[in-house]
């Protein structure tokens, strides 16, 4: 099943579980911030979300959108 594979987010560069996002090339976090898709309810263990595998990375563009320095 291809949808259960890991892929790299085009925006933030984090690896994520493809089936956890509504967009194939964006992690749930970036898809949420940029396009308003539902986000993952992140729970981090060992530096990654246990649900979507996002590592908490944010691109400069995403940081500007959410006003994070």
Coordinates of C-alpha atoms in Angstrom, one line a residue:
X1 CA 0.0 0.0 0.0
X2 CA 1.7 3.2 -1.2
X3 CA -0.3 5.5 1.1
X4 CA 1.4 4.0 4.2
X5 CA 4.9 5.0 3.0
X6 CA 7.0 7.8 4.3
X7 CA 7.7 10.8 2.1
X8 CA 9.4 14.2 2.5
X9 CA 7.4 17.4 2.8
X10 CA 8.0 19.8 0.0
X11 CA 7.7 22.8 2.3
X12 CA 9.4 22.0 5.6
X13 CA 11.6 19.1 4.6
X14 CA 10.4 16.8 7.3
X15 CA 9.7 13.1 6.7
X16 CA 6.1 12.2 7.3
X17 CA 3.6 9.3 6.9
X18 CA 1.9 9.9 3.6
X19 CA -1.4 8.5 4.8
X20 CA -1.5 11.1 7.6
X21 CA -2.0 14.1 5.2
X22 CA -4.6 15.2 2.8
X23 CA -1.9 16.3 0.4
X24 CA 0.7 14.0 -1.0
X25 CA 3.6 16.4 -1.0
X26 CA 2.9 18.3 2.3
X27 CA 3.0 17.1 5.8
X28 CA -0.2 17.6 7.9
X29 CA 1.3 20.6 9.6
X30 CA 2.2 22.5 6.4
X31 CA -1.1 21.4 4.6
X32 CA -2.9 22.9 7.6
X33 CA -1.1 26.2 7.8
X34 CA -1.0 26.8 4.0
X35 CA -4.3 25.4 2.9
X36 CA -6.4 25.0 6.0
X37 CA -6.6 21.2 5.9
X38 CA -7.2 19.4 9.2
X39 CA -4.0 19.0 11.2
X40 CA -2.7 16.0 13.1
X41 CA -3.1 16.1 16.9
X42 CA 0.6 15.8 17.3
X43 CA 2.1 13.8 20.2
X44 CA 5.9 13.8 20.2
X45 CA 8.1 10.9 21.3
X46 CA 11.8 10.8 20.5
X47 CA 11.5 14.0 18.4
X48 CA 8.7 12.8 16.1
X49 CA 5.0 12.8 16.1
X50 CA 3.8 9.2 16.8
X51 CA 0.8 9.7 14.5
X52 CA 2.2 11.4 11.4
X53 CA 6.0 11.2 11.9
X54 CA 6.5 15.0 11.5
X55 CA 9.7 16.2 13.3
X56 CA 8.5 19.7 14.1
X57 CA 10.3 21.4 11.3
X58 CA 9.0 24.7 9.9
X59 CA 10.1 26.5 6.8
X60 CA 10.7 30.3 6.9
X61 CA 7.5 30.7 4.9
X62 CA 5.4 28.7 7.5
X63 CA 7.1 30.6 10.3
X64 CA 6.0 33.9 8.7
X65 CA 2.4 32.6 8.3
X66 CA 2.1 31.6 11.9
X67 CA 4.3 34.5 13.2
X68 CA 6.9 32.3 14.9
X69 CA 10.5 33.4 15.2

